[in-house]
Short mmCIF file of C-alpha atoms in Angstrom, two decimals:
data_model
loop_
_atom_site.label_atom_id
_atom_site.label_comp_id
_atom_site.label_asym_id
_atom_site.label_seq_id
_atom_site.Cartn_x
_atom_site.Cartn_y
_atom_site.Cartn_z
CA MET A 51 -12.92 12.17 44.70
CA LEU A 52 -10.99 8.96 45.25
CA ASP A 53 -9.73 10.40 48.58
CA ASN A 54 -13.17 10.51 49.69
CA TYR A 55 -13.23 6.34 49.60
CA PHE A 56 -10.49 5.91 51.81
CA PRO A 57 -12.40 4.99 55.00
CA ILE A 58 -14.04 2.68 52.91
CA LEU A 59 -11.17 1.12 51.91
CA VAL A 60 -10.11 1.03 55.48
CA PHE A 61 -13.28 -0.98 56.45
CA VAL A 62 -12.84 -3.05 54.02
CA LEU A 63 -9.65 -3.91 54.90
CA VAL A 64 -10.77 -4.31 58.58
CA GLY A 65 -13.75 -6.32 57.68
CA LEU A 66 -11.25 -8.97 56.06
CA ALA A 67 -9.00 -8.90 58.86
CA PHE A 68 -11.70 -9.37 61.55
CA GLY A 69 -12.76 -12.35 59.38
CA CYS A 70 -9.41 -13.98 58.44
CA VAL A 71 -7.24 -12.96 61.70
CA PRO A 72 -9.03 -15.65 63.77
CA ILE A 73 -8.91 -18.65 61.40
CA LEU A 74 -5.23 -18.12 60.81
CA LEU A 75 -4.46 -17.81 64.35
CA GLY A 76 -6.42 -20.94 65.19
CA TRP A 77 -4.54 -22.49 62.32
CA LEU A 78 -1.09 -21.64 63.37
CA ILE A 79 -1.34 -21.61 67.18
CA ALA A 80 -3.79 -24.12 68.06
CA PRO A 81 -2.97 -27.66 68.57
CA ASN A 82 -4.22 -30.08 66.05
CA ARG A 83 -4.37 -34.07 67.24
CA PRO A 84 -7.48 -35.78 65.62
CA ASP A 85 -8.41 -39.27 65.76
CA SER A 86 -11.25 -40.99 64.63
CA GLU A 87 -13.25 -40.52 68.09
CA LYS A 88 -12.66 -36.83 68.25
CA LEU A 89 -13.78 -36.58 64.49
CA SER A 90 -16.89 -38.77 64.58
CA ALA A 91 -20.53 -37.42 65.08
CA PHE A 92 -21.36 -37.29 68.90
CA GLU A 93 -24.51 -36.73 70.92
CA CYS A 94 -27.18 -34.82 68.84
CA GLY A 95 -24.96 -34.90 65.69
CA PHE A 96 -25.34 -37.76 63.29
CA ALA A 97 -24.34 -39.25 59.69
CA PRO A 98 -26.32 -37.57 57.21
CA PHE A 99 -28.78 -39.81 55.69
CA GLU A 100 -28.85 -38.84 51.82
CA ASP A 101 -27.32 -36.03 49.79
CA ALA A 102 -28.22 -32.43 50.58
CA ARG A 103 -28.63 -31.78 46.63
CA MET A 104 -32.00 -32.67 45.74
CA LYS A 105 -34.67 -31.41 43.25
CA PHE A 106 -36.32 -28.41 44.28
CA ASP A 107 -39.66 -26.46 43.61
CA VAL A 108 -39.02 -24.47 40.91
CA ARG A 109 -41.02 -21.50 42.06
CA TYR A 110 -38.37 -20.25 44.23
CA TYR A 111 -36.37 -19.44 40.81
CA LEU A 112 -39.64 -17.74 39.72
CA ILE A 113 -39.59 -15.50 42.61
CA ALA A 114 -35.86 -14.87 42.48
CA ILE A 115 -36.02 -14.21 38.89
CA LEU A 116 -38.65 -11.53 39.17
CA PHE A 117 -36.72 -9.96 41.83
CA ILE A 118 -33.74 -9.59 39.99
CA LEU A 119 -35.60 -8.00 37.36
CA PHE A 120 -37.29 -5.16 39.38
CA ASP A 121 -34.10 -4.98 40.97
CA LEU A 122 -32.38 -3.96 37.60
CA GLU A 123 -35.21 -1.58 37.40
CA ILE A 124 -34.34 0.25 40.66
CA ALA A 125 -31.07 0.25 39.70
CA PHE A 126 -31.96 2.42 36.52
CA LEU A 127 -33.70 4.88 39.16
CA PHE A 128 -30.72 6.35 40.99
CA PRO A 129 -29.07 7.79 38.05
CA TRP A 130 -32.17 9.39 37.29
CA ALA A 131 -32.91 10.47 40.75
CA ALA A 132 -29.12 12.04 40.73
CA ILE A 133 -30.40 14.60 38.05
CA PHE A 134 -33.75 14.82 38.05
CA LYS A 135 -33.86 18.36 38.59
CA GLU A 136 -31.87 18.94 35.82
CA ILE A 137 -33.85 16.93 33.21
CA VAL A 138 -37.32 17.55 34.48
CA ASN A 139 -37.33 20.89 32.49
CA THR A 140 -35.73 20.77 29.21
CA GLU A 141 -35.24 23.39 26.87
CA ALA A 142 -37.12 21.03 24.06
CA VAL A 143 -40.11 19.47 26.36
CA LYS A 144 -41.45 19.98 29.49
CA MET A 145 -41.53 17.26 32.11
CA PHE A 146 -39.44 14.99 29.38
CA GLY A 147 -37.15 13.27 32.42
CA PHE A 148 -40.33 12.97 34.21
CA VAL A 149 -42.68 11.37 31.55
CA GLU A 150 -39.49 9.17 30.10
CA MET A 151 -39.31 7.34 33.59
CA PHE A 152 -42.68 6.77 33.86
CA VAL A 153 -43.25 5.36 30.68
CA PHE A 154 -39.69 2.99 31.56
CA ILE A 155 -41.94 2.14 34.76
CA GLY A 156 -45.42 1.85 32.97
CA ILE A 157 -43.76 -0.99 30.88
CA LEU A 158 -42.60 -2.96 33.65
CA VAL A 159 -45.87 -2.50 35.39
CA VAL A 160 -47.90 -4.52 32.80
CA GLY A 161 -45.23 -7.12 33.35
CA TYR A 162 -45.74 -6.91 36.79
CA VAL A 163 -49.58 -7.17 36.20
CA TYR A 164 -49.43 -10.07 34.27
CA ALA A 165 -47.46 -12.00 36.75
CA TRP A 166 -49.89 -11.32 39.49
CA ALA A 167 -52.53 -11.81 37.43
CA LYS A 168 -50.98 -15.33 36.05
CA GLY A 169 -50.87 -16.33 39.75
CA ALA A 170 -46.99 -16.32 39.46
CA LEU A 171 -46.90 -14.47 42.80
CA ASP A 172 -49.27 -16.93 44.69
CA TRP A 173 -47.57 -19.06 47.12
CA GLU A 174 -50.21 -21.75 48.05
CA MET B 104 4.58 4.19 42.88
CA GLU B 105 1.72 5.74 43.44
CA PHE B 106 -0.62 4.49 46.06
CA LYS B 107 -3.56 4.07 43.53
CA THR B 108 -1.39 2.24 41.32
CA ILE B 109 -0.54 -0.38 43.69
CA LEU B 110 -4.58 -0.63 44.63
CA PHE B 111 -4.88 -1.10 40.90
CA TYR B 112 -2.84 -4.03 40.54
CA LEU B 113 -3.46 -5.44 43.69
CA PHE B 114 -7.51 -5.42 42.30
CA SER B 115 -6.27 -6.76 38.73
CA ALA B 116 -4.26 -9.47 40.65
CA ILE B 117 -7.08 -10.91 42.55
CA THR B 118 -9.43 -10.21 39.56
CA VAL B 119 -7.39 -12.62 37.40
CA VAL B 120 -6.77 -15.62 39.58
CA ALA B 121 -10.48 -15.21 40.76
CA ALA B 122 -11.39 -15.62 37.14
CA LEU B 123 -9.05 -18.22 36.74
CA ARG B 124 -10.38 -20.43 39.93
CA VAL B 125 -13.83 -19.89 38.63
CA ILE B 126 -13.12 -21.97 35.72
CA THR B 127 -10.42 -24.68 37.13
CA ALA B 128 -12.64 -25.28 40.48
CA ARG B 129 -13.88 -28.92 40.89
CA ASN B 130 -16.84 -27.95 42.93
CA PRO B 131 -19.59 -25.62 41.50
CA VAL B 132 -20.32 -23.79 44.72
CA HIS B 133 -16.58 -22.89 45.17
CA ALA B 134 -16.37 -21.54 41.69
CA ALA B 135 -19.45 -19.21 42.18
CA LEU B 136 -17.98 -17.96 45.37
CA PHE B 137 -14.80 -17.15 43.48
CA LEU B 138 -16.91 -15.16 40.76
CA VAL B 139 -18.25 -12.97 44.00
CA LEU B 140 -14.76 -12.37 44.63
CA ALA B 141 -14.12 -11.32 41.16
CA PHE B 142 -17.28 -8.88 41.04
CA PHE B 143 -16.00 -7.66 44.04
CA ASN B 144 -12.51 -6.56 42.63
CA VAL B 145 -14.13 -5.24 39.26
CA ALA B 146 -16.30 -3.04 41.82
CA GLY B 147 -12.52 -2.00 43.20
CA LEU B 148 -11.38 -1.53 39.69
CA TRP B 149 -14.24 0.71 38.81
CA MET B 150 -14.06 2.43 41.56
CA LEU B 151 -10.63 3.41 40.81
CA LEU B 152 -12.09 4.78 37.44
CA GLN B 153 -14.03 6.94 39.80
CA ALA B 154 -17.24 5.31 38.47
CA GLU B 155 -18.81 4.73 41.73
CA PHE B 156 -22.35 4.08 40.38
CA LEU B 157 -21.41 1.33 38.24
CA ALA B 158 -19.47 0.12 40.97
CA LEU B 159 -22.10 -0.09 43.48
CA ALA B 160 -24.58 -1.31 40.80
CA LEU B 161 -22.25 -4.24 40.35
CA ILE B 162 -22.23 -5.31 43.83
CA MET B 163 -26.00 -4.64 44.38
CA VAL B 164 -27.05 -6.35 41.28
CA TYR B 165 -24.61 -8.91 40.47
CA VAL B 166 -23.51 -9.83 43.85
CA GLY B 167 -26.61 -8.92 45.55
CA ALA B 168 -28.78 -10.42 43.00
CA VAL B 169 -27.82 -12.71 40.27
CA MET B 170 -24.83 -14.39 42.18
CA VAL B 171 -27.27 -15.39 45.39
CA LEU B 172 -29.58 -17.02 42.23
CA PHE B 173 -26.77 -18.82 40.74
CA LEU B 174 -25.47 -20.32 44.58
CA PHE B 175 -28.83 -21.48 45.42
CA VAL B 176 -29.15 -22.92 42.35
CA VAL B 177 -26.30 -24.76 42.32
CA MET B 178 -26.41 -25.45 45.99
CA MET B 179 -29.57 -26.89 45.48
CA LEU B 180 -29.93 -28.58 42.17
CA ASP B 181 -29.64 -32.05 41.87
CA ILE B 182 -26.60 -32.46 39.78
CA ASN B 183 -23.70 -35.24 39.39
CA ILE B 184 -20.21 -33.36 39.09
CA GLU B 185 -18.31 -36.51 38.35
CA ARG B 186 -21.49 -37.06 35.40
CA MET B 187 -20.91 -33.51 34.15
CA ARG B 188 -17.19 -33.86 33.28
CA GLN B 189 -17.77 -36.64 30.75
CA GLY B 190 -17.17 -35.44 27.39
CA PHE B 191 -15.12 -32.53 28.43
CA TRP B 192 -12.19 -33.79 25.73
CA ASN B 193 -14.82 -34.21 23.23
CA ASN B 194 -16.54 -30.65 23.82
CA LEU B 195 -12.92 -29.08 23.86
CA PRO B 196 -12.41 -28.33 20.02
CA LEU B 197 -15.68 -26.48 19.51
CA GLY B 198 -15.49 -24.76 23.30
CA ALA B 199 -11.47 -23.61 22.48
CA LEU B 200 -13.24 -22.22 19.07
CA VAL B 201 -15.75 -20.04 20.31
CA GLY B 202 -13.42 -18.73 23.28
CA LEU B 203 -10.72 -17.85 20.74
CA LEU B 204 -13.26 -16.17 18.59
CA MET B 205 -14.79 -13.83 21.91
CA VAL B 206 -11.01 -13.11 22.41
CA GLY B 207 -10.31 -12.19 18.91
CA GLU B 208 -13.45 -9.93 18.99
CA MET B 209 -12.41 -8.32 22.16
CA ALA B 210 -9.03 -7.50 20.55
CA VAL B 211 -10.13 -5.95 17.60
CA VAL B 212 -13.12 -4.09 20.06
CA LEU B 213 -10.12 -2.91 22.80
CA SER B 214 -7.44 -1.87 20.08
CA GLY B 215 -9.92 -0.57 17.14
CA ARG B 216 -10.16 3.61 17.04
CA TYR B 217 -13.99 3.17 18.58
CA PHE B 218 -12.86 2.58 21.71
CA GLY B 219 -9.88 4.48 21.79
CA LEU B 220 -7.95 3.97 24.74
CA ALA B 221 -5.25 6.41 23.48
CA ASN B 222 -7.64 8.85 22.97
CA LEU B 223 -8.76 9.31 26.44
CA PRO B 224 -5.70 10.04 28.75
CA PRO B 225 -6.54 9.86 32.60
CA GLN B 226 -7.67 12.88 34.29
CA ASN B 227 -8.02 13.63 38.08
CA MET B 228 -11.47 14.85 38.55
CA PRO B 229 -12.36 17.63 41.10
CA ALA B 230 -13.77 16.25 44.50
CA ASN B 231 -17.28 17.46 43.42
CA TYR B 232 -17.32 15.44 40.14
CA SER B 233 -20.09 12.88 40.10
CA ASN B 234 -19.71 10.21 37.64
CA THR B 235 -23.31 9.32 38.43
CA LYS B 236 -24.73 12.64 37.01
CA GLU B 237 -22.29 12.15 33.89
CA LEU B 238 -23.73 8.77 32.82
CA ALA B 239 -27.28 9.87 34.08
CA ARG B 240 -26.90 12.87 31.53
CA LEU B 241 -26.30 10.74 28.86
CA LEU B 242 -28.56 7.89 29.52
CA TYR B 243 -31.73 9.70 30.21
CA THR B 244 -31.16 12.22 26.98
CA ASP B 245 -29.43 10.89 24.21
CA TYR B 246 -29.79 7.31 25.09
CA ALA B 247 -33.75 7.82 25.97
CA TYR B 248 -34.73 5.39 23.24
CA PRO B 249 -32.63 2.68 24.19
CA PHE B 250 -33.51 3.12 27.75
CA GLU B 251 -36.84 2.74 27.06
CA ILE B 252 -35.99 -0.34 25.23
CA ALA B 253 -34.45 -1.94 28.06
CA SER B 254 -37.52 -1.82 30.23
CA VAL B 255 -39.38 -3.90 27.16
CA ILE B 256 -36.50 -6.28 27.29
CA LEU B 257 -37.03 -6.60 31.10
CA LEU B 258 -40.78 -6.91 30.24
CA VAL B 259 -39.87 -10.02 27.97
CA ALA B 260 -37.90 -11.52 30.41
CA ILE B 261 -40.45 -11.09 33.45
CA ILE B 262 -43.21 -12.83 30.77
CA ALA B 263 -40.78 -15.57 29.69
CA ALA B 264 -39.55 -16.59 33.20
CA VAL B 265 -43.66 -16.58 34.36
CA MET B 266 -44.28 -18.76 30.67
CA LEU B 267 -41.44 -21.21 31.45
CA THR B 268 -41.73 -21.71 35.39
CA LEU B 269 -45.20 -21.65 36.26
CA ARG B 270 -46.89 -24.58 37.14
CA GLY B 271 -50.50 -24.56 38.14
CA ARG B 272 -50.49 -26.58 41.60
CA LYS B 273 -53.23 -29.40 41.88
CA ASP B 274 -53.98 -29.02 45.33
CA ASN B 275 -54.35 -24.96 44.99
CA LYS B 276 -57.41 -23.67 47.02
CA ALA B 277 -57.70 -20.07 45.67
CA MET B 278 -61.06 -18.51 44.35
CA HIS B 279 -61.02 -17.29 41.03
CA SER B 280 -63.68 -14.57 41.13
CA SER B 281 -64.53 -13.87 38.04
CA ASP B 282 -65.36 -17.84 37.25
CA GLN B 283 -67.47 -17.50 40.36
CA ILE B 284 -69.59 -14.28 39.11
CA ALA B 285 -69.66 -15.75 35.41
CA VAL B 286 -71.45 -18.96 36.85
CA LYS B 287 -74.68 -19.74 35.63
CA ALA B 288 -77.42 -21.92 37.28
CA LYS B 289 -77.41 -24.17 34.99
CA ASP B 290 -73.58 -24.86 35.64
CA ARG B 291 -74.75 -25.53 38.95
CA MET B 292 -77.51 -27.92 38.70
CA ARG B 293 -78.89 -30.28 36.18
CA LEU B 294 -82.30 -31.11 35.84
CA VAL B 295 -82.74 -34.39 34.54
CA LYS B 296 -86.27 -35.88 33.08
CA MET B 297 -87.21 -39.33 33.93
CA SER B 298 -90.18 -41.38 34.37
CA PRO B 299 -92.50 -41.38 37.52
CA GLU B 300 -91.24 -44.43 39.67
CA VAL B 301 -94.09 -46.43 40.94
CA GLU B 302 -93.68 -47.51 44.72
CA LEU B 303 -94.02 -51.51 45.21
CA PRO B 304 -96.47 -52.58 47.90
CA ALA B 305 -94.85 -53.32 50.93
CA VAL B 306 -96.06 -57.03 50.76
CA ALA B 307 -94.72 -57.86 47.57
CA ALA B 308 -91.39 -56.37 48.43
CA LYS B 309 -91.59 -58.92 51.65
CA GLU B 310 -92.52 -62.00 49.49
CA GLY B 311 -89.55 -61.33 47.16
CA GLU B 312 -86.94 -62.09 50.04
#
């Protein structure tokens, strides 16, 4: 089975080389003679006025956390889809796999409706 | 040495080094990026175990969502790195105690007969073997009830996130249709009883000036 993933390994290695080799080459063979004039900001550049870290609106985190939670929900859907045909008709219960997943999604829809009704998805 | 063994040692070595850098890096942004590197290599290890779904879910959920949020928080948060380092030596005994406890617990679990690495000889699966399907067969039949519990835990997390971070904005001009429908004439207009005013003659007003 792992043989199927060999092209992906090659792809990862090529990607790494694509990112690292130009930087390494530049570091190795480019001449490096810095002076204060070269390193100072010029033309449109200017020295920063303040620190980049600042107080940030908490609503960005709320949206991000909601995204992660529904992302997890999606992660549960993939293996379910892979064996859907097998578990949709088990010997014991008809439509078991189908109902099971819809109970799962239904519970999460409660959270979605709650977030929507509370206005967590409104921006302005 | 087999190619897979070389890959295993490569992934493991990078994971360990990256994990060490996570706790030793001075800059929290660098620490988060090293954690991303560690996740990628753990995904490689899982792939070597032929657990493709777990490997890809790790990259999708942890690297794609959780670590992006982490990076976002540490890059934007107004934290003073120097001040965070204060009290390191005071907190060290407690931290070391918790760390040792966790190492001990992991050692007990991994060496115990429940985990039983010795009982699971490595086996070469055929090309059409699907770890995802094996996982799903267990998760959606034997473990259906814990699976539904997982959705309740996610629901709790959604409600907690909304409760903790939702702040009403003062300049919010959104309409509340239920309030608008429920409004009564009494709420909109107030009738006030008062005695009639008598208009003064214009002459008297002039004299008063």
